[in-house]
CSV table of C-alpha atoms in Angstrom, one decimal:
chain,number,residue,atom,x,y,z
A,27,MET,CA,-7.8,20.0,-12.4
A,28,PRO,CA,-8.4,23.6,-11.2
A,29,ALA,CA,-10.7,24.3,-14.2
A,30,LEU,CA,-12.6,21.1,-13.7
A,31,GLY,CA,-12.9,21.7,-10.0
A,32,GLY,CA,-14.0,25.3,-10.5
A,33,CYS,CA,-16.9,24.3,-12.7
A,34,VAL,CA,-18.6,22.2,-10.1
A,35,THR,CA,-19.3,25.2,-8.0
A,36,SER,CA,-22.1,26.2,-10.4
A,37,GLY,CA,-25.7,25.5,-9.9
A,38,THR,CA,-28.4,27.2,-8.0
A,39,SER,CA,-30.0,26.8,-4.5
A,40,SER,CA,-33.2,25.7,-6.2
A,41,ASP,CA,-31.5,22.5,-7.4
A,42,LYS,CA,-32.7,20.2,-4.6
A,43,PRO,CA,-32.9,16.4,-4.6
A,44,ALA,CA,-36.3,14.8,-4.9
A,45,GLU,CA,-37.8,13.5,-1.7
A,46,SER,CA,-36.5,9.9,-1.4
A,47,ASN,CA,-36.7,8.9,2.2
A,48,ALA,CA,-39.0,6.3,3.7
A,49,GLU,CA,-39.4,5.6,7.4
A,50,LYS,CA,-36.2,4.4,9.1
A,51,THR,CA,-36.4,0.9,10.6
A,52,ALA,CA,-34.0,-1.7,11.8
A,53,GLU,CA,-34.2,-3.3,8.4
A,54,ASN,CA,-34.0,0.0,6.6
A,55,PRO,CA,-31.8,2.2,8.8
A,56,LEU,CA,-31.2,4.8,6.2
A,57,GLY,CA,-34.8,5.3,5.1
A,58,VAL,CA,-34.6,4.1,1.5
A,59,LYS,CA,-37.7,4.5,-0.6
A,60,ALA,CA,-38.2,1.0,-2.0
A,61,ASP,CA,-39.1,2.1,-5.6
A,62,ALA,CA,-36.7,5.0,-6.0
A,63,PRO,CA,-34.3,4.6,-9.0
A,64,LEU,CA,-30.6,4.3,-8.2
A,65,GLU,CA,-27.8,5.5,-10.4
A,66,VAL,CA,-24.3,4.3,-9.8
A,67,VAL,CA,-21.2,5.6,-11.6
A,68,VAL,CA,-18.0,3.6,-11.1
A,69,PHE,CA,-14.4,4.2,-12.3
A,70,LYS,CA,-13.6,1.2,-14.4
A,71,GLY,CA,-9.9,1.0,-13.9
A,72,GLY,CA,-7.5,-1.7,-12.8
A,73,TYR,CA,-10.1,-3.3,-10.6
A,74,GLY,CA,-12.8,-3.3,-13.3
A,75,ASP,CA,-16.3,-2.7,-12.0
A,76,GLU,CA,-17.7,-6.3,-11.4
A,77,TYR,CA,-17.4,-5.8,-7.7
A,78,ALA,CA,-19.6,-2.8,-7.9
A,79,VAL,CA,-22.1,-4.6,-10.1
A,80,LYS,CA,-22.3,-7.4,-7.5
A,81,ALA,CA,-23.2,-4.9,-4.8
A,82,GLU,CA,-25.9,-3.5,-7.1
A,83,ALA,CA,-27.3,-7.0,-7.4
A,84,THR,CA,-27.6,-7.3,-3.7
A,85,TYR,CA,-29.3,-3.9,-3.6
A,86,GLN,CA,-31.8,-5.1,-6.3
A,87,GLN,CA,-32.6,-8.2,-4.2
A,88,LYS,CA,-33.4,-6.0,-1.2
A,89,TYR,CA,-35.3,-3.4,-3.3
A,90,PRO,CA,-36.7,-5.3,-6.3
A,91,GLN,CA,-38.9,-2.3,-7.3
A,92,ALA,CA,-35.9,-0.1,-7.8
A,93,LYS,CA,-34.5,0.5,-11.3
A,94,ILE,CA,-30.7,0.5,-11.2
A,95,ASP,CA,-28.7,2.4,-13.8
A,96,HIS,CA,-25.0,1.4,-13.7
A,97,LYS,CA,-22.2,3.2,-15.6
A,98,GLY,CA,-18.6,2.0,-15.6
A,99,LEU,CA,-16.4,4.9,-16.9
A,100,GLN,CA,-12.8,5.6,-17.5
A,101,LYS,CA,-13.0,9.4,-17.3
A,102,VAL,CA,-15.2,10.0,-14.3
A,103,GLY,CA,-14.5,13.7,-13.9
A,104,GLU,CA,-15.0,14.6,-17.6
A,105,ALA,CA,-18.4,12.8,-17.5
A,106,MET,CA,-19.6,14.1,-14.2
A,107,GLN,CA,-18.5,17.8,-14.3
A,108,PRO,CA,-21.5,18.9,-16.5
A,109,ARG,CA,-23.9,16.9,-14.4
A,110,PHE,CA,-22.7,18.5,-11.1
A,111,VAL,CA,-23.0,21.9,-12.8
A,112,ALA,CA,-26.5,21.2,-13.9
A,113,GLY,CA,-27.5,19.9,-10.5
A,114,THR,CA,-28.4,16.4,-11.8
A,115,PRO,CA,-25.6,14.2,-10.5
A,116,PRO,CA,-26.0,10.4,-10.0
A,117,ASP,CA,-26.7,8.9,-6.6
A,118,VAL,CA,-23.2,7.4,-6.1
A,119,VAL,CA,-19.9,8.3,-7.7
A,120,ASP,CA,-16.6,6.5,-7.5
A,121,ASN,CA,-14.5,9.6,-7.9
A,122,THR,CA,-11.3,7.9,-8.9
A,123,GLY,CA,-8.8,7.9,-11.8
A,124,ALA,CA,-6.9,10.5,-13.7
A,125,GLY,CA,-9.0,13.7,-14.2
A,126,ARG,CA,-11.2,12.9,-11.2
A,127,LEU,CA,-13.2,15.8,-9.7
A,128,ASP,CA,-11.3,17.7,-7.0
A,129,ILE,CA,-12.8,16.6,-3.8
A,130,ALA,CA,-11.7,19.7,-1.9
A,131,THR,CA,-13.5,21.9,-4.4
A,132,LEU,CA,-16.6,19.7,-4.2
A,133,VAL,CA,-16.6,20.1,-0.4
A,134,GLY,CA,-16.1,23.9,-0.6
A,135,ALA,CA,-19.1,24.1,-3.0
A,136,SER,CA,-21.3,21.9,-0.7
A,137,GLN,CA,-21.7,19.4,-3.5
A,138,VAL,CA,-21.3,16.2,-1.4
A,139,THR,CA,-23.4,14.6,1.3
A,140,ASP,CA,-22.3,14.2,4.9
A,141,LEU,CA,-22.1,10.4,5.4
A,142,ALA,CA,-22.5,10.5,9.2
A,143,ASP,CA,-25.8,8.6,9.0
A,144,LEU,CA,-24.2,5.8,7.0
A,145,LEU,CA,-21.2,5.5,9.3
A,146,ASP,CA,-23.5,5.3,12.3
A,147,ALA,CA,-25.8,2.7,10.6
A,148,PRO,CA,-25.4,-1.0,11.5
A,149,SER,CA,-23.1,-3.0,9.3
A,150,LEU,CA,-25.0,-5.1,6.8
A,151,ASP,CA,-23.4,-8.4,7.9
A,152,GLN,CA,-21.7,-7.7,11.2
A,153,PRO,CA,-24.6,-7.5,13.7
A,154,GLY,CA,-24.2,-5.0,16.5
A,155,THR,CA,-21.4,-3.1,14.8
A,156,LYS,CA,-21.6,0.3,13.2
A,157,VAL,CA,-20.2,0.8,9.7
A,158,ARG,CA,-17.6,3.1,11.0
A,159,ASP,CA,-16.3,0.5,13.4
A,160,THR,CA,-15.8,-2.1,10.6
A,161,LEU,CA,-13.2,0.1,8.8
A,162,LEU,CA,-9.4,-0.1,9.0
A,163,PRO,CA,-7.5,2.7,10.8
A,164,GLY,CA,-7.6,6.1,9.0
A,165,VAL,CA,-10.4,5.3,6.5
A,166,VAL,CA,-12.9,7.7,8.1
A,167,ASP,CA,-10.2,10.4,8.4
A,168,ASP,CA,-9.2,10.0,4.8
A,169,GLY,CA,-12.7,11.0,3.7
A,170,THR,CA,-13.2,13.8,6.3
A,171,PHE,CA,-13.0,17.5,5.3
A,172,ALA,CA,-13.8,20.4,7.6
A,173,GLY,CA,-15.2,18.0,10.2
A,174,LYS,CA,-17.5,16.1,7.8
A,175,THR,CA,-16.9,12.7,6.3
A,176,VAL,CA,-18.0,13.1,2.7
A,177,ALA,CA,-16.2,10.2,1.0
A,178,LEU,CA,-15.6,6.5,1.8
A,179,ASN,CA,-12.6,4.8,0.2
A,180,PHE,CA,-13.0,1.2,-0.6
A,181,THR,CA,-9.4,0.0,-1.0
A,182,TYR,CA,-6.6,0.2,1.5
A,183,THR,CA,-3.2,1.1,0.2
A,184,VAL,CA,0.0,0.5,2.2
A,185,TRP,CA,3.4,1.9,1.0
A,186,GLY,CA,6.7,0.2,1.5
A,187,LEU,CA,9.7,-1.4,-0.2
A,188,TRP,CA,9.2,-4.4,-2.4
A,189,TYR,CA,11.7,-7.3,-2.9
A,190,SER,CA,11.7,-10.9,-4.2
A,191,LYS,CA,11.6,-13.3,-1.3
A,192,SER,CA,13.0,-16.0,-3.5
A,193,LEU,CA,15.9,-13.8,-4.7
A,194,PHE,CA,16.8,-12.8,-1.1
A,195,ALA,CA,16.7,-16.4,0.0
A,196,GLU,CA,18.9,-17.5,-2.9
A,197,ARG,CA,21.5,-14.8,-2.1
A,198,GLY,CA,21.3,-15.1,1.7
A,199,TRP,CA,20.2,-11.4,2.0
A,200,THR,CA,18.1,-10.3,5.1
A,201,TYR,CA,15.6,-7.5,4.9
A,202,PRO,CA,17.1,-4.5,6.8
A,203,LYS,CA,15.3,-3.1,9.9
A,204,THR,CA,17.5,0.1,10.1
A,205,TRP,CA,18.9,2.5,7.5
A,206,ASP,CA,22.4,1.6,8.5
A,207,GLU,CA,21.6,-2.1,7.7
A,208,MET,CA,20.0,-1.0,4.4
A,209,VAL,CA,23.2,0.9,3.3
A,210,ALA,CA,25.4,-2.0,4.3
A,211,LEU,CA,23.1,-4.5,2.4
A,212,CYS,CA,23.1,-2.2,-0.7
A,213,GLY,CA,26.9,-2.5,-0.7
A,214,GLU,CA,26.7,-6.3,-0.7
A,215,ILE,CA,24.0,-6.4,-3.4
A,216,LYS,CA,26.0,-4.1,-5.7
A,217,LYS,CA,29.0,-6.4,-5.6
A,218,THR,CA,26.9,-9.2,-7.1
A,219,GLY,CA,26.1,-7.0,-10.2
A,220,VAL,CA,22.5,-6.4,-9.2
A,221,ALA,CA,21.5,-2.8,-8.6
A,222,PRO,CA,20.3,-2.3,-5.0
A,223,TRP,CA,17.4,0.0,-5.9
A,224,THR,CA,15.4,1.2,-8.9
A,225,TYR,CA,12.4,3.5,-8.9
A,226,GLN,CA,9.7,4.8,-11.3
A,227,GLY,CA,11.8,7.8,-12.3
A,228,LYS,CA,9.3,9.6,-14.5
A,229,TYR,CA,7.0,9.7,-11.4
A,230,PRO,CA,9.2,10.7,-8.4
A,231,GLU,CA,6.3,10.5,-6.0
A,232,TYR,CA,7.1,6.8,-5.8
A,233,VAL,CA,10.5,7.4,-4.2
A,234,ASN,CA,8.9,10.2,-2.2
A,235,ASP,CA,6.8,7.7,-0.3
A,236,PRO,CA,9.7,5.9,1.5
A,237,LEU,CA,11.4,9.2,2.1
A,238,LEU,CA,8.3,10.7,3.8
A,239,SER,CA,7.7,7.5,5.6
A,240,MET,CA,11.1,7.6,7.1
A,241,ALA,CA,10.5,11.3,8.2
A,242,ALA,CA,7.2,10.3,9.8
A,243,LYS,CA,8.9,7.5,11.8
A,244,THR,CA,11.6,9.9,12.9
A,245,GLY,CA,9.4,12.8,13.9
A,246,GLY,CA,6.1,11.1,14.7
A,247,ALA,CA,2.6,12.4,14.3
A,248,ASP,CA,3.6,16.0,15.2
A,249,LEU,CA,5.9,16.1,12.1
A,250,VAL,CA,3.1,14.9,9.8
A,251,LYS,CA,0.6,17.3,11.2
A,252,ALA,CA,3.0,20.3,10.9
A,253,VAL,CA,3.5,19.5,7.2
A,254,ASP,CA,-0.2,19.0,6.5
A,255,ASN,CA,-1.2,22.1,8.4
A,256,LEU,CA,1.3,24.3,6.5
A,257,GLN,CA,3.0,25.4,9.6
A,258,PRO,CA,5.9,27.8,9.2
A,259,GLY,CA,9.2,25.9,8.9
A,260,ALA,CA,7.5,22.5,8.7
A,261,TRP,CA,9.7,21.2,5.9
A,262,LYS,CA,12.8,22.3,7.9
A,263,GLN,CA,12.1,19.8,10.6
A,264,ASP,CA,15.0,17.5,11.5
A,265,GLY,CA,13.1,14.3,10.6
A,266,LEU,CA,12.5,15.5,7.1
A,267,VAL,CA,16.1,16.8,6.6
A,268,GLN,CA,17.4,13.5,8.0
A,269,ALA,CA,15.3,11.5,5.6
A,270,ALA,CA,16.4,13.6,2.6
A,271,THR,CA,20.0,13.1,3.7
A,272,ALA,CA,19.4,9.3,3.8
A,273,PHE,CA,18.1,9.2,0.2
A,274,ALA,CA,20.8,11.5,-1.0
A,275,GLU,CA,23.3,9.0,0.4
A,276,LEU,CA,21.5,6.2,-1.4
A,277,ALA,CA,22.1,8.1,-4.7
A,278,GLY,CA,25.5,9.4,-3.8
A,279,GLN,CA,26.9,5.9,-3.3
A,280,GLY,CA,25.6,4.6,-6.6
A,281,TYR,CA,22.9,2.4,-5.2
A,282,LEU,CA,20.2,3.5,-7.7
A,283,MET,CA,20.1,1.5,-10.9
A,284,THR,CA,21.6,3.6,-13.7
A,285,GLY,CA,18.9,5.1,-15.9
A,286,SER,CA,16.1,4.9,-13.4
A,287,GLU,CA,15.3,8.5,-13.7
A,288,ALA,CA,14.1,8.0,-17.3
A,289,LEU,CA,11.9,5.0,-16.6
A,290,SER,CA,8.1,4.9,-16.4
A,291,HIS,CA,6.5,2.9,-13.6
A,292,THR,CA,5.9,-0.1,-15.9
A,293,GLU,CA,9.5,0.0,-17.2
A,294,ALA,CA,11.1,0.2,-13.7
A,295,GLN,CA,8.8,-2.5,-12.3
A,296,ALA,CA,9.6,-4.8,-15.3
A,297,ALA,CA,13.3,-4.3,-14.6
A,298,TRP,CA,12.8,-5.2,-11.0
A,299,CYS,CA,10.8,-8.3,-11.9
A,300,GLN,CA,13.8,-9.3,-14.1
A,301,LYS,CA,15.9,-9.1,-11.0
A,302,LYS,CA,18.0,-6.2,-12.3
A,303,ALA,CA,17.4,-4.4,-9.0
A,304,ALA,CA,16.7,-5.8,-5.5
A,305,PHE,CA,14.4,-3.1,-4.1
A,306,ILE,CA,11.6,-0.9,-5.6
A,307,PRO,CA,9.3,1.5,-3.7
A,308,CYS,CA,5.6,1.2,-4.4
A,309,GLY,CA,2.2,0.9,-2.9
A,310,SER,CA,0.3,-2.3,-2.3
A,311,TRP,CA,-1.2,-2.3,-5.8
A,312,LEU,CA,2.1,-3.5,-7.2
A,313,GLU,CA,1.4,-7.2,-7.1
A,314,SER,CA,-1.9,-6.8,-9.0
A,315,GLU,CA,-0.1,-4.5,-11.5
A,316,GLN,CA,2.7,-7.0,-12.1
A,317,LYS,CA,0.4,-10.0,-12.9
A,318,GLY,CA,1.8,-11.5,-16.1
A,319,VAL,CA,5.1,-9.7,-15.7
A,320,ALA,CA,6.6,-11.2,-12.6
A,321,PRO,CA,8.1,-14.7,-13.3
A,322,ALA,CA,6.8,-17.8,-11.6
A,323,GLY,CA,8.4,-18.2,-8.2
A,324,PHE,CA,9.3,-14.5,-7.9
A,325,ASP,CA,7.3,-14.3,-4.6
A,326,MET,CA,7.2,-10.5,-4.2
A,327,VAL,CA,6.7,-9.2,-0.7
A,328,MET,CA,6.6,-5.8,0.9
A,329,GLY,CA,8.8,-4.7,3.7
A,330,THR,CA,8.3,-1.6,5.9
A,331,VAL,CA,10.7,1.4,5.6
A,332,PRO,CA,13.7,0.9,7.8
A,333,ALA,CA,14.2,3.0,10.9
A,334,ARG,CA,16.5,6.0,10.5
A,335,SER,CA,17.8,5.8,14.1
A,336,SER,CA,17.1,4.3,17.5
A,337,SER,CA,15.5,7.5,18.6
A,338,ASP,CA,12.6,7.3,16.0
A,339,LYS,CA,9.3,8.3,17.5
A,340,LEU,CA,7.4,5.6,15.7
A,341,PRO,CA,8.4,1.9,15.6
A,342,VAL,CA,9.9,0.3,12.6
A,343,THR,CA,6.7,-1.6,12.1
A,344,ALA,CA,4.8,1.6,11.5
A,345,VAL,CA,3.5,2.0,7.9
A,346,GLN,CA,2.2,4.7,5.7
A,347,ALA,CA,-1.3,3.6,4.8
A,348,ALA,CA,-4.4,5.3,3.4
A,349,SER,CA,-7.6,4.3,1.7
A,350,SER,CA,-8.4,5.0,-1.9
A,351,GLU,CA,-11.1,4.3,-4.6
A,352,SER,CA,-13.2,7.1,-3.3
A,353,PHE,CA,-17.0,6.8,-3.2
A,354,LEU,CA,-19.2,9.8,-2.5
A,355,VAL,CA,-22.9,10.6,-2.6
A,356,PRO,CA,-23.6,14.0,-4.3
A,357,ALA,CA,-25.6,16.5,-2.2
A,358,LYS,CA,-28.1,17.0,-5.1
A,359,ALA,CA,-28.6,13.3,-5.8
A,360,LYS,CA,-32.2,12.3,-6.4
A,361,ASN,CA,-31.8,9.2,-4.1
A,362,PRO,CA,-29.2,10.0,-1.5
A,363,ALA,CA,-30.6,7.5,1.0
A,364,GLY,CA,-30.3,4.8,-1.7
A,365,GLY,CA,-26.8,5.9,-2.5
A,366,GLN,CA,-25.8,5.5,1.1
A,367,GLU,CA,-27.5,2.1,1.4
A,368,TYR,CA,-25.6,1.0,-1.7
A,369,LEU,CA,-22.4,2.0,0.1
A,370,ARG,CA,-23.5,0.0,3.2
A,371,ILE,CA,-23.8,-3.0,0.9
A,372,LEU,CA,-20.5,-2.4,-0.9
A,373,PHE,CA,-18.7,-2.0,2.4
A,374,SER,CA,-20.1,-5.2,3.9
A,375,LYS,CA,-17.5,-7.8,4.9
A,376,GLN,CA,-18.9,-10.3,2.3
A,377,SER,CA,-18.5,-7.7,-0.5
A,378,ALA,CA,-15.0,-6.7,0.6
A,379,THR,CA,-13.8,-10.4,0.9
A,380,ALA,CA,-15.0,-11.1,-2.6
A,381,PHE,CA,-13.1,-8.0,-3.8
A,382,ALA,CA,-9.9,-9.1,-2.1
A,383,GLU,CA,-10.1,-12.6,-3.7
A,384,ALA,CA,-10.7,-11.2,-7.2
A,385,ASN,CA,-8.1,-8.4,-7.1
A,386,SER,CA,-5.3,-9.4,-4.7
A,387,THR,CA,-5.9,-6.0,-3.0
A,388,LEU,CA,-6.6,-5.2,0.6
A,389,PRO,CA,-10.1,-3.7,1.1
A,390,ALA,CA,-10.8,-1.0,3.6
A,391,VAL,CA,-13.0,-3.3,5.7
A,392,ALA,CA,-11.2,-4.9,8.7
A,393,GLY,CA,-11.0,-8.7,8.6
A,394,ALA,CA,-12.0,-8.9,4.9
A,395,THR,CA,-9.0,-11.2,4.2
A,396,ASP,CA,-9.5,-13.5,7.3
A,397,GLY,CA,-9.5,-17.1,6.3
A,398,LEU,CA,-8.4,-16.5,2.7
A,399,THR,CA,-5.3,-18.1,1.2
A,400,LEU,CA,-3.4,-15.0,0.1
A,401,SER,CA,-0.7,-14.5,-2.5
A,402,SER,CA,2.8,-13.6,-1.3
A,403,GLY,CA,2.3,-9.9,-1.9
A,404,LEU,CA,-1.1,-9.4,-0.4
A,405,GLY,CA,-0.2,-11.7,2.5
A,406,SER,CA,2.8,-9.4,3.3
A,407,VAL,CA,0.7,-6.3,3.1
A,408,ARG,CA,-1.9,-7.8,5.4
A,409,ASP,CA,0.9,-8.9,7.8
A,410,ALA,CA,2.3,-5.4,7.7
A,411,VAL,CA,-1.0,-3.8,8.6
A,412,THR,CA,-1.5,-6.3,11.4
A,413,ALA,CA,2.0,-5.6,12.8
A,414,ALA,CA,1.5,-1.9,12.6
A,415,GLY,CA,-1.7,-1.9,14.6
A,416,SER,CA,-2.5,1.7,15.5
A,417,ASP,CA,0.9,2.9,14.2
A,418,THR,CA,-0.3,3.8,10.7
A,419,PHE,CA,0.1,7.3,9.3
A,420,THR,CA,-0.6,9.3,6.2
A,421,TYR,CA,0.1,12.7,4.9
A,422,ARG,CA,-2.9,14.7,3.6
A,423,PHE,CA,-1.2,17.6,1.8
A,424,ARG,CA,-1.2,15.6,-1.5
A,425,THR,CA,-5.0,15.5,-1.5
A,426,TRP,CA,-5.5,19.0,-0.1
A,427,TYR,CA,-2.9,20.9,-2.1
A,428,ALA,CA,-1.9,19.6,-5.5
A,429,PRO,CA,0.6,22.4,-6.3
A,430,LEU,CA,2.5,21.5,-3.1
A,431,ALA,CA,2.5,17.8,-4.0
A,432,LYS,CA,4.0,18.5,-7.3
A,433,ALA,CA,6.7,20.7,-5.7
A,434,VAL,CA,7.6,17.9,-3.3
A,435,ASP,CA,7.8,15.4,-6.2
A,436,ASP,CA,9.9,17.6,-8.3
A,437,ALA,CA,12.3,18.4,-5.5
A,438,THR,CA,12.7,14.7,-4.6
A,439,GLY,CA,13.5,13.9,-8.2
A,440,GLU,CA,16.2,16.4,-8.2
A,441,LEU,CA,17.5,15.2,-4.8
A,442,VAL,CA,17.9,11.5,-5.8
A,443,ASN,CA,19.6,12.5,-9.1
A,444,LYS,CA,22.2,14.5,-7.1
A,445,ARG,CA,21.2,17.9,-8.6
A,446,ILE,CA,20.3,19.5,-5.2
A,447,SER,CA,21.4,18.9,-1.6
A,448,PRO,CA,19.1,17.9,1.3
A,449,ALA,CA,19.3,21.5,2.5
A,450,ASP,CA,18.2,22.8,-0.9
A,451,TRP,CA,15.4,20.2,-1.0
A,452,SER,CA,14.1,21.4,2.3
A,453,THR,CA,14.3,25.1,1.4
A,454,ARG,CA,12.7,24.6,-2.0
A,455,ILE,CA,9.7,22.7,-0.6
A,456,GLN,CA,9.3,25.1,2.3
A,457,LYS,CA,9.0,28.0,-0.2
A,458,ALA,CA,6.3,26.1,-2.1
A,459,ALA,CA,4.4,25.4,1.2
A,460,ASP,CA,4.6,29.0,2.2
A,461,ALA,CA,3.2,30.1,-1.1
A,462,VAL,CA,0.2,27.8,-0.7
A,463,ALA,CA,-0.3,29.0,2.9
A,464,LYS,CA,-0.4,32.7,1.7
A,465,ASP,CA,-2.7,32.1,-1.2
A,466,SER,CA,-6.1,33.3,-0.1
A,467,THR,CA,-7.8,31.6,-3.0
A,468,VAL,CA,-6.8,28.1,-1.7
A,469,THR,CA,-9.2,26.5,0.8
A,470,LYS,CA,-7.2,25.4,3.8
A,471,PHE,CA,-7.7,22.3,5.9
A,472,THR,CA,-6.2,21.2,9.2
A,473,ARG,CA,-5.9,18.0,11.2
């Protein structure tokens, strides 16, 4: 990633986009030149790219003279790096998937367009409402770097603990609201021969999510900001140590399924679908990922991370949520106005609703699932977002500082496998955070 990111800083100041603006009107708020070609590059991953093609068809109807070039790719970064270097990027890039371009590096090299005009433009199908006001909480912030919003994320991910509603009903188990209730329930579950928890052991970031969610609920927004802003001693905060202690307790009492550490995400999730474990931590993509794996009647649902104590600063309904599937308009695009207009179409309510129906995934557009008959998983995610209201939170250090993210993941893997203590966990991560803070070659961001 550093090598890939470093390459995109190349190019010269003479590499400027062709003039592509027309007069801005009520019907054409972004000043799109009607006959300007449009090139769209989309990550063709788990969601496919049909949703993007549909938005292109709408663009074509609106601008029939425009020639649209669509590319659905697996390795977006590998394909786009030389084009950013040459100053000939496409007009829209879905910068998603393994090996994607480092957005922080793109921002530092002034390679991405400020999307303020798009955000302040009227929504395509919600009259009287700006695009920015149609998005779920945190979406604009997720794409904002150094005060400029340079990316818009199309899907909305919520993290929590997943369980089978039918299994819990069958056994008479009630989802816990507090950590004490969780520990007590785990004891009851273990007596039945079912492991209370499993997790995607080869990728410890999965178990990191509920740990960091618990910490955020305990310490509130100030704790999250201190972590993201690399403040001295941030990882020594009581909320983080308490959360680490809770997960060390989970492991210490034998409530993690034996062998979980060696499992990939697909293996752990398959074991959970076979009812070998009651809980698994994951983001809201889990249901879509388990199609064809989960048995009929499994009825998977997501619950929020239980409260650590009655003195938590955020309510138990608070959830960690962030947008993903990141779209940007390169600064040197030939048709930046068209790129932003394409995103205005993609982020319309009609487009987002069609995406939700096809992919069982919550889009970043508010109200996109209204009136739909939702699956058990997506319905539980929608209900969690509704219950949380403004009490959503997300950490940004993972996006901003990849080395720190890896250090946190590695330390949490060691913690839940009883190889380090909560105090050691805190000290180890703080050392990594301090190293990032002192590294003058790393661009710093604050919130």
